Structures are given as structure tokens and as C-alpha cells.
Coordinates of C-alpha atoms and ligand atoms in Angstrom, one line a residue:
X1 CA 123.4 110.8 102.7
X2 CA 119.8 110.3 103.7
X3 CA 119.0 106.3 103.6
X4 CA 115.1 107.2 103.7
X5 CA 115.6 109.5 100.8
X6 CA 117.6 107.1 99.1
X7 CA 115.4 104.6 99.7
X8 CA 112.0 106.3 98.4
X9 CA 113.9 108.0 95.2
X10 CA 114.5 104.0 93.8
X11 CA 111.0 103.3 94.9
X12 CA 109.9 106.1 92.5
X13 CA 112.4 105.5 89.9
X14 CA 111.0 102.3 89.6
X15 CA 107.5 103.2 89.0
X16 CA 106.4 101.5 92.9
X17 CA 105.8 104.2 94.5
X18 CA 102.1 103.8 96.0
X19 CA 99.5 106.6 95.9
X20 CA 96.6 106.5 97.8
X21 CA 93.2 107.1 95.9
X22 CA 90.4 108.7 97.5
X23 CA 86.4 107.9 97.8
X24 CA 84.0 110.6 98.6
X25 CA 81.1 108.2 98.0
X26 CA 79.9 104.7 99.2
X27 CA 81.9 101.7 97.8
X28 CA 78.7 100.7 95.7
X29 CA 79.4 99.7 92.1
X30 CA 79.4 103.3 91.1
X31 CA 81.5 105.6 93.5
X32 CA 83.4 108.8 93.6
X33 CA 86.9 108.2 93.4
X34 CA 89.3 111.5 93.7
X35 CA 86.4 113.4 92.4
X36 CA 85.6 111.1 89.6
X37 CA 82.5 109.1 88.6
X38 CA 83.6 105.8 88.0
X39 CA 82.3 101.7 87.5
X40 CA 84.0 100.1 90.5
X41 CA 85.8 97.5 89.8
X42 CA 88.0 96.9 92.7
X43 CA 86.5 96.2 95.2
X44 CA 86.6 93.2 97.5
X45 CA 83.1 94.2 99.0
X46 CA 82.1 91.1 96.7
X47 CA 78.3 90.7 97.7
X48 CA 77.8 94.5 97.9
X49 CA 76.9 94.1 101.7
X50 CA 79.2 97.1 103.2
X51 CA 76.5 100.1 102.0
X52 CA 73.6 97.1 102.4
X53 CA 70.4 99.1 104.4
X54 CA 69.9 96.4 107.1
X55 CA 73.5 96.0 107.6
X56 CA 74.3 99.8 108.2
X57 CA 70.8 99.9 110.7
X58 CA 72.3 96.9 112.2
X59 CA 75.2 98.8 113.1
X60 CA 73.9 102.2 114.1
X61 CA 71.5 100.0 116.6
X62 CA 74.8 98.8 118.3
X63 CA 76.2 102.2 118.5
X64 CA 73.0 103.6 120.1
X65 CA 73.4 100.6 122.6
X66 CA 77.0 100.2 123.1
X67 CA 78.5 103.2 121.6
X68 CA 81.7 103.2 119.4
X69 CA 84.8 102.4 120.8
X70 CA 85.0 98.7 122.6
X71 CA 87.2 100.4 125.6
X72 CA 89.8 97.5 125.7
X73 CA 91.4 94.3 124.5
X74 CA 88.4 91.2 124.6
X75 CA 90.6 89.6 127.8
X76 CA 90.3 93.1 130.3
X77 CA 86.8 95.2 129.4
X78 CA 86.6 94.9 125.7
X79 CA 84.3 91.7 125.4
X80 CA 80.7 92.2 124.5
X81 CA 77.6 89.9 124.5
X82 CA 78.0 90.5 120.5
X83 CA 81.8 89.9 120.2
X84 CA 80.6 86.4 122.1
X85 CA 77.5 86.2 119.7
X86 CA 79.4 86.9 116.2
X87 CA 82.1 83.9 117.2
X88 CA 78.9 81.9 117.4
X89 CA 77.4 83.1 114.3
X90 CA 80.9 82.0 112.5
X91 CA 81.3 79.0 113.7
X92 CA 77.8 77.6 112.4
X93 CA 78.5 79.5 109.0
X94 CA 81.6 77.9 109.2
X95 CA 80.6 74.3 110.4
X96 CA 83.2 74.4 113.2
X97 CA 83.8 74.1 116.7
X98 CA 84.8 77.3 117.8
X99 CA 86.0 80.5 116.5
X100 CA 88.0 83.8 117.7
X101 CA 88.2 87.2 116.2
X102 CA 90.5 89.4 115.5
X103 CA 90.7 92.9 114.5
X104 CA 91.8 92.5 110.8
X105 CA 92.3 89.2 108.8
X106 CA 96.5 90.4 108.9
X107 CA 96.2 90.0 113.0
X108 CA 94.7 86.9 112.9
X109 CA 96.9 85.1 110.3
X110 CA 100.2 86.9 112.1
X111 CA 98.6 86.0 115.2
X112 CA 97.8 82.8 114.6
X113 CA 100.7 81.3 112.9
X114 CA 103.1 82.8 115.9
X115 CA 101.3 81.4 118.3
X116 CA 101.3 77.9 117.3
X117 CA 104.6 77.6 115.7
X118 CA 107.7 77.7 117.5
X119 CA 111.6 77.2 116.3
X120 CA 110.7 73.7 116.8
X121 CA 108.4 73.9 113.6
X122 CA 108.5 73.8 109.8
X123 CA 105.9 75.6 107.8
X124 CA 105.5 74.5 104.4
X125 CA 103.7 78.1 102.7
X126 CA 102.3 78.7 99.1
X127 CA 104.7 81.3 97.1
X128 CA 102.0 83.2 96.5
X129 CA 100.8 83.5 100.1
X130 CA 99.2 86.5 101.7
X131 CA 101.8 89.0 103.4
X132 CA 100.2 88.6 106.7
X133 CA 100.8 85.1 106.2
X134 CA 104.3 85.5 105.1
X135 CA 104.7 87.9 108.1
X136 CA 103.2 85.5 110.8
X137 CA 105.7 82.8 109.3
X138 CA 108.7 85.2 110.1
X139 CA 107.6 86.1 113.7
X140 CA 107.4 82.9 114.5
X141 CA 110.8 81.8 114.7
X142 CA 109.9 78.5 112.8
X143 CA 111.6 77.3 109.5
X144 CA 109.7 78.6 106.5
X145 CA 110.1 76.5 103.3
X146 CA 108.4 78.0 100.6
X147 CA 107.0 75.3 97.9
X148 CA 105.8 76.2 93.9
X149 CA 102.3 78.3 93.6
X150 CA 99.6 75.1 94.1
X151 CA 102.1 72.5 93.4
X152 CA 101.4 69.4 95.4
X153 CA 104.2 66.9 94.2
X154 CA 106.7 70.3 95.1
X155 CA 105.2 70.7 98.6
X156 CA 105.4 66.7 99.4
X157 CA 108.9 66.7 98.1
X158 CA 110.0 69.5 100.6
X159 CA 108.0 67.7 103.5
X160 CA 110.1 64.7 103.0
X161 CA 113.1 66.4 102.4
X162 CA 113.1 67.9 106.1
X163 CA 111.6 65.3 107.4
X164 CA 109.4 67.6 110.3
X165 CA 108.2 66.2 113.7
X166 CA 106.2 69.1 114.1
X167 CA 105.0 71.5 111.1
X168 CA 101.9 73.3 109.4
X169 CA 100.8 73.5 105.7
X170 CA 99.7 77.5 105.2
X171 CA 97.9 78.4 102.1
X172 CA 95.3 81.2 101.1
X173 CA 92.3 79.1 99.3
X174 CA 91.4 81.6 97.3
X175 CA 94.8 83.4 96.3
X176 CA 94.2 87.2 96.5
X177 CA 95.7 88.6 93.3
X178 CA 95.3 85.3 90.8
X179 CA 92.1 84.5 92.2
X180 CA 93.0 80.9 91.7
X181 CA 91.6 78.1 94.2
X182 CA 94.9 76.0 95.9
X183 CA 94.0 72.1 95.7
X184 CA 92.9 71.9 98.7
X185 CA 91.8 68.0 99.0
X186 CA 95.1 66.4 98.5
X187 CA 97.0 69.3 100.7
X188 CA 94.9 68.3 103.8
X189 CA 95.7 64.4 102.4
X190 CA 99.5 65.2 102.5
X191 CA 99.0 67.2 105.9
X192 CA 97.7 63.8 107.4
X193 CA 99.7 61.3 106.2
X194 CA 102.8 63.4 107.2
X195 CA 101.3 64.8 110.4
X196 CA 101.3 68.0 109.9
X197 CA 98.6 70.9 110.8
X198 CA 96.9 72.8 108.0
X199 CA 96.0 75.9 107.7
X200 CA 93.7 77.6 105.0
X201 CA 93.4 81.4 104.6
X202 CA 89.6 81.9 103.5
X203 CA 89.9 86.1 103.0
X204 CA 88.7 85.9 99.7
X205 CA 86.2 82.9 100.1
X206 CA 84.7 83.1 102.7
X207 CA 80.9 84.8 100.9
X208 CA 82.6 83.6 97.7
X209 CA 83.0 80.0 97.0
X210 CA 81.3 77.4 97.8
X211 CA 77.3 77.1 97.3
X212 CA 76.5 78.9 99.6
X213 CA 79.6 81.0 99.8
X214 CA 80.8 79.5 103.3
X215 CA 84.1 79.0 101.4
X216 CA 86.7 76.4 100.9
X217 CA 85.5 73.6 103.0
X218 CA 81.9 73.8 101.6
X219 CA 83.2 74.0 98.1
X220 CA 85.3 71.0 98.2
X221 CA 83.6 69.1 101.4
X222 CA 86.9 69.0 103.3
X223 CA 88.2 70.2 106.5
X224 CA 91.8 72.2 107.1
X225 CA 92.6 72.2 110.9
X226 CA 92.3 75.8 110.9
X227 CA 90.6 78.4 109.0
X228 CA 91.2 81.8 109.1
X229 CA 89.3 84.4 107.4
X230 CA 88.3 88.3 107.1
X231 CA 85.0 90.1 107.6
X232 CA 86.2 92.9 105.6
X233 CA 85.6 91.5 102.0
X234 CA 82.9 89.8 101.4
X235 CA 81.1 90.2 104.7
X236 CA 81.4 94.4 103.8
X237 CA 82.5 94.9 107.9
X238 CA 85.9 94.8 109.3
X239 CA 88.1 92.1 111.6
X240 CA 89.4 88.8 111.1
X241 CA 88.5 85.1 112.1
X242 CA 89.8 82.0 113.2
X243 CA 88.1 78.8 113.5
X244 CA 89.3 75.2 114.7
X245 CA 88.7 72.9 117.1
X246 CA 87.9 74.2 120.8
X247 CA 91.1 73.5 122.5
X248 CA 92.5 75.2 119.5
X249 CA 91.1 78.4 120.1
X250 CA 91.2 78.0 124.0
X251 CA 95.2 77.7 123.5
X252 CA 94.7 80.9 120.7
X253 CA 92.9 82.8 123.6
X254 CA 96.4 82.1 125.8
X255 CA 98.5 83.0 123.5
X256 CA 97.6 85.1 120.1
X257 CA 99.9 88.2 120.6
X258 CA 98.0 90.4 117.9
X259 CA 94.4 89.1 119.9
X260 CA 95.3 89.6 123.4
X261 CA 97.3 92.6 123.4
X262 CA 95.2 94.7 121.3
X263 CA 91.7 97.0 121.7
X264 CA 88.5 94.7 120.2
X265 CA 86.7 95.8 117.4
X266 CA 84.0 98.1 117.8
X267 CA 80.3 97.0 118.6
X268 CA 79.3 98.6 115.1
X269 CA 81.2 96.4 112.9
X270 CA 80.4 93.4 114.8
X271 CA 76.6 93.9 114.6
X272 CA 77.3 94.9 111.1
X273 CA 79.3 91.8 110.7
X274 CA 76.9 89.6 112.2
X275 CA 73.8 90.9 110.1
X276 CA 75.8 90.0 107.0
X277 CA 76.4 86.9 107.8
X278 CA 72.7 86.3 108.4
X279 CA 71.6 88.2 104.4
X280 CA 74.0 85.5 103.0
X281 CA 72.3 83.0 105.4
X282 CA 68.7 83.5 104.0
X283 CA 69.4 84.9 100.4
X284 CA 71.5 82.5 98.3
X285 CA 70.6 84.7 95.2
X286 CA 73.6 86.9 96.1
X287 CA 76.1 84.2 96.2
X288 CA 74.6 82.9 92.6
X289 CA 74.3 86.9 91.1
X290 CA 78.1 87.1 91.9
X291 CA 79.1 83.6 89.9
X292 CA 76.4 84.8 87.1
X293 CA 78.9 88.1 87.1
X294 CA 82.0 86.5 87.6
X295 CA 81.1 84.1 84.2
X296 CA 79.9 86.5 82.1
X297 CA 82.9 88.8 82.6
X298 CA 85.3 85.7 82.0
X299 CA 83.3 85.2 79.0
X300 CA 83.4 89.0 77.8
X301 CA 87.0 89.0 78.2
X302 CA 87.6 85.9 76.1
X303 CA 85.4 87.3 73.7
X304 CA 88.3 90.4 73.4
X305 CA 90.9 88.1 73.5
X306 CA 92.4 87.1 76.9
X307 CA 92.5 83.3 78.3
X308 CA 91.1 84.0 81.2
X309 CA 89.3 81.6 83.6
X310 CA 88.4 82.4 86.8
X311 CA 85.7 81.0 89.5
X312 CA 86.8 83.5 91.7
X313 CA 85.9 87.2 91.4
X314 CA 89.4 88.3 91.4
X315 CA 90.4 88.4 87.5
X316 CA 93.6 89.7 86.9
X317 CA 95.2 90.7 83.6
X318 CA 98.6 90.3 83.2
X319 CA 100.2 93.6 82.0
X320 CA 103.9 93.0 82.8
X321 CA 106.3 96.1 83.4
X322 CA 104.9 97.9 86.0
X323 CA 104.8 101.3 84.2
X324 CA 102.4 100.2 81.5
X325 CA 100.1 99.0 84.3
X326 CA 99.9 102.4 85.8
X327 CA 99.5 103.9 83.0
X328 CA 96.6 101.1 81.6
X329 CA 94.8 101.9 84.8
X330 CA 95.0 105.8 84.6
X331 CA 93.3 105.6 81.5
X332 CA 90.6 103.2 82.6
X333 CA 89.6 105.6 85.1
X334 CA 89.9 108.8 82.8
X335 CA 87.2 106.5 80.9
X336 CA 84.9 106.2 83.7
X337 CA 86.8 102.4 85.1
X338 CA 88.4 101.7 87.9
X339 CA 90.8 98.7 88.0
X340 CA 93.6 99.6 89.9
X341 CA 97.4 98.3 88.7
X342 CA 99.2 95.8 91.1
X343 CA 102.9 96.0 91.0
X344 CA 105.8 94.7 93.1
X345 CA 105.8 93.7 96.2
X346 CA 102.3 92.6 96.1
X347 CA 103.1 90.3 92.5
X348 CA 106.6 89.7 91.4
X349 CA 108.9 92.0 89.6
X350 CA 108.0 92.5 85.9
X351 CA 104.6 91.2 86.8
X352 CA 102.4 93.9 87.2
X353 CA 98.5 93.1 86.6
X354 CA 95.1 94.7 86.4
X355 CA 93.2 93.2 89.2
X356 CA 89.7 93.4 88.1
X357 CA 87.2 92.0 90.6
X358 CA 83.8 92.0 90.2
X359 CA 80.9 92.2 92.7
X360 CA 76.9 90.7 93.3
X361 CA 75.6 93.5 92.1
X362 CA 77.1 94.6 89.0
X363 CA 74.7 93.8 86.4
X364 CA 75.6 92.9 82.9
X365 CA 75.7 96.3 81.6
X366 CA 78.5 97.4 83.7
X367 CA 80.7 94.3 82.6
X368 CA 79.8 95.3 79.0
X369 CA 80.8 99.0 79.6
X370 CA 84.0 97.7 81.4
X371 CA 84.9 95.2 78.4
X372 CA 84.5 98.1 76.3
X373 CA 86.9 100.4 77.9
X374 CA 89.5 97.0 78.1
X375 CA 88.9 96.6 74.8
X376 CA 90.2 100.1 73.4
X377 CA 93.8 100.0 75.3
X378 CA 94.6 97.0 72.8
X379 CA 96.4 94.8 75.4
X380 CA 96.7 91.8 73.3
Ligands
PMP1 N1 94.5 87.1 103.8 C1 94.4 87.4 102.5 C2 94.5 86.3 101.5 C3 94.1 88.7 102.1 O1 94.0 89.0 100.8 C4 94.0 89.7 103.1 C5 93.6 91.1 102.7 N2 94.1 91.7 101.6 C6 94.2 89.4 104.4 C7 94.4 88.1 104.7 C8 94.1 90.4 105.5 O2 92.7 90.7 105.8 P1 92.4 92.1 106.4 O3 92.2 93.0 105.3 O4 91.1 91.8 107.1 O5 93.5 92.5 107.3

């Protein structure tokens, strides 16, 4: 008996096994993708900004100064003027105190979450949480109760049911494969009044939401404890954030496993990350082209026959049994479309979607050629 074997045969025989697809060409709207042309439609470069000319110049300037590789974790050599300079840069895009990166959005939420909570904690986490946030929950020793997708009266029921003295609310704001928005207001009301600390995964708003994409807090005017975020969606770089109040991120410094024990990002995608931040800044047309694009296609696909709302630019379209989904998707892309099919784990069992997202720089035509090509597989 081979257990790996074993293992990977019922992964296959249940149509989960995971293939990677390959791009030979920038992740613009149209790409490459093993060998063939296609409308990207998948992408979480939302804004368009990871092929953007000044960001790429901004980046090959920092390689002629610094050159690649960082050399070392930020707390031995690693730390460069620019790490020092993006953390800045976040924290006024982010109307916060301080802020710390990581190397990925996943470190900083694992990171993060260990850190603060012990065995001595509860988290209370959103069932449709991020892995990384699901994964931070389990390394920290604390008890993880997991309360109904955005349901407030579930979440204040299990708060007073255990009765915490210490504890943390976790939710993504933007969740990554409904592309819902959680109800963040009274969450951070029922964090207060029971004294708990809460935390807001911004990966998929930070550029996004808001009106001028800053993200959760700026779209509903409130203010989590902690934010965490990526620059590798909307911002088009790579690495993840956290911001909070300073003592926050001093204690973070001490004692963030994934930030101190690992090599800092590389000067490249900091600089690249920092001009981004900046083309945002200065040209809120992007921001508005992407919720133009992300209301046309919600229209488009009403007009075919979904009931589909979305303010996010992650649409999905629920296909169910996992097969179909694969097999939805290979056609798609035989038509020149790619919207990839999420199965199990990422959704539930028997839950497989299309997850359509859309970026700035689509144009209307491409969400027309896309409707079209959703249109002919008859889903409904
Ligand atoms: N949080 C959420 C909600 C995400 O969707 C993701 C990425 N899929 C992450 C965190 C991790 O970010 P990164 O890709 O930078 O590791």
C-alpha cells in the first residue's frame, strides 16, 4: 500500500486534482495561456498595474540600485531605506499608524493571528475565511469557533456563548471567491462592546473598494484594529501588509514568526509596490473604470440570465458538481475565455464555481465577447 498514491488516486477520482496553467505572456487582459490566446478573466491584477510602464521602470531602477535578492530577514541585513519607505506609503494609504510587511498576504495573516493569539484566546472566524487565515487560527493554539458566512446575530450568539476574556473577530472584507463585502460596521460594534480585537483581511480590497480603492475602512468609514492586506492583487507587486496601531506592530516586529524568520522581499517589488500605490494615489479614474466594468458585466450577466450582484470584481457563477465546472471552463478557453473552475477545498463540496473577475482595463467589448461565450454553454 502506498498512502501518497492512495491519496492522489481519490483526489483524481474526484475530479480535484489541480493542474497548473501556464502564461507565456504578460497578465494584461489578453495573454498567452498554455499556448493559447485568450480574454483574461482571472486575474486578481484588478487595476492592471503588474505590466503598468512606470511600475516595471520603478522596479528595474531598484534593481540597478540595490540589485535582486534582499540578502536576509528585515531584523539581520534585509531592511532597506524602501522596505522602511513602502510601510510609510501604506500606512498614509491606509489612514493608520503604523504598518509591517510581509512577504505574501498568507505570512502576514498566519503571522499575524499566531502572534497575538495564544491558548488563552477565542477567535471568532467567518466560514468562508481565507486559508491563510484559517491556517494562522490553527497555529495559534487558541480556540477557533467558526460563526455563519456574514451572519452577525450567529457571531454575537457564539461570543456570548463562550463568554471570552480575551479574543479576536477575523474576517476577509472582501471574501475571495463570493466577492461579497462582510458587514463590517456592526462586527467592529460587537468587537467593542464584548472586548474583543478585530481583524479585517483587505486582500481583495485593498485598490478595490472604497472611493478611492483604500478598501474597507474608506468604504464604510470604520476602523478594525488590524488590517491586513496583499500587494499582490490589486497593487500588481508581491508581499503582504499589516497595519494597526504602533505598539501593535512594535509587539508584531517581536514576535511574527513568518516576518522575523524569513528573507525580505526583494527591492524590485517594493519599488514596484510603492509606485502603484502612488498611480492609484493620483488617478482615481482607475478605481472608477474597474466599478464601470464590474457593473456592466453584473448587468450583462443578468441580461443572460443569472442573479448576480456584485460590487466586487470577483463574480462567481455557481456551477455545482465539480466536473461540469472543469469542463465549463475548458470550453471557455477553447473559445478564446479564461475563467478558471474553483472546486473543493477552496469552496465546499458540490460547490464548484466559475470565478470570473474582472479588471480596470477591460473595456466593454471584452465583457460583451465574454457574455457571449457564457451565453452558449447554456448554464441556466
Ligand atoms: N487573504 C485573502 C482573502 C486572499 O484571497 C489571499 C490570496 N488568495 C491572501 C490572503 C493571501 O495573499 P497572498 O497571495 O499575497 O499570499
Amino acid at each position: 500500500m502506498n498512502d501518497i498514491k492512495d491519496k492522489l488516486k481519490l483526489i483524481k477520482e474526484n475530479n480535484l486534482d489541480r493542474e497548473m496553467k501556464y502564461l507565456s505572456k504578460p497578465q494584461d487582459k489578453f495573454t498567452t495561456i498554455d499556448g493559447k490566446d485568450a480574454l483574461l478573466m482571472s486575474s486578481n491584477n484588478y487595476l492592471g498595474l503588474c505590466n503598468n510602464e512606470e511600475v516595471k521602470v520603478a522596479s528595474i531602477e531598484a534593481i540597478n540600485k540595490y540589485g535582486l535578492g534582499s540578502g536576509g530577514s528585515r531584523l539581520t541585513t534585509g531592511s532597506y531605506d524602501l522596505h522602511k519607505k513602502l510601510e510609510e506609503e501604506i500606512s498614509k494609504f491606509k489612514n493608520v499608524e503604523a504598518s509591517l510587511i510581509f512577504n505574501t498576504g498568507y505570512m502576514a495573516n498566519v503571522g499575524v493571528i499566531s502572534a497575538i493569539c495564544d491558548e488563552n484566546y477565542y477567535i471568532f472566524s467567518d466560514e468562508l475565511n481565507h486559508a491563510s487565515i484559517i491556517d494562522g487560527c490553527r497555529l495559534s493554539k487558541a480556540k477557533a469557533i467558526v460563526y455563519k458566512h456574514n451572519d452577525v446575530s450567529d457571531l454575537e450568539a457564539k461570543i456570548r456563548s463562550n463568554n471570552p476574556k480575551f479574543g479576536m473577530i477575523v474576517t476577509d472584507s472582501v471574501f475571495s471567491m463570493d466577492g461579497d463585502i462582510a458587514k463590517l460596521p456592526e462586527i467592529i460594534e460587537i468587537g467593542k462592546k464584548y472586548n474583543l480585537l478585530t481583524l479585517v483581511d483587505d486582500a481583495h480590497a485593498t485598490g478595490v473598494i472604497g472611493k478611492t480603492g483604500r478598501g474597507s475602512s474608506e468604504y464604510f468609514n470604520c476602523k478594525p484594529d488590524i488590517i491586513i492586506g496583499t500587494l499582490s492583487k490589486a497593487i500588481g507587486s508581491e508581499g503582504g501588509f499589516v497595519c494597526a496601531d504602533k505598539y501593535i506592530i512594535d509587539y508584531l516586529k517581536n514576535k511574527a514568526r513568518s516576518f522575523i524568520f524569513s528573507t525580505s522581499l526583494s527591492p524590485a517589488v517594493i519599488n514596484g509596490a510603492i509606485k502603484s500605490l502612488n498611480i492609484i494615489d493620483t488617478n482615481p479614474k482607475l478605481v472608477e473604470n474597474l466599478h464601470k466594468n464590474i457593473d456592466y458585466m453584473c448587468e450583462g450577466l443578468k441580461n443572460i440570465g443569472f442573479n448576480i450582484n456584485s460590487e466586487s470584481p470577483i463574480i462567481p457563477i455557481l456551477i455545482g458538481k465539480e466536473e461540469l465546472a472543469l469542463e465549463f471552463s475548458k470550453i471557455l478557453l477553447g473559445e478564446g475565455v479564461y475563467i478558471p473552475a474553483i472546486r473543493y477545498p477552496t469552496v465546499k463540496r458540490g460547490e464548484a464555481i466559475l470565478r470570473v473577475t474582472i479588471m480596470a482595463t477591460h473595456d466593454f467589448k471584452d465583457l460583451d465577447f465574454a457574455l457571449d461565450k457564457i451565453k452558449i454553454l447554456n448554464i441556466n
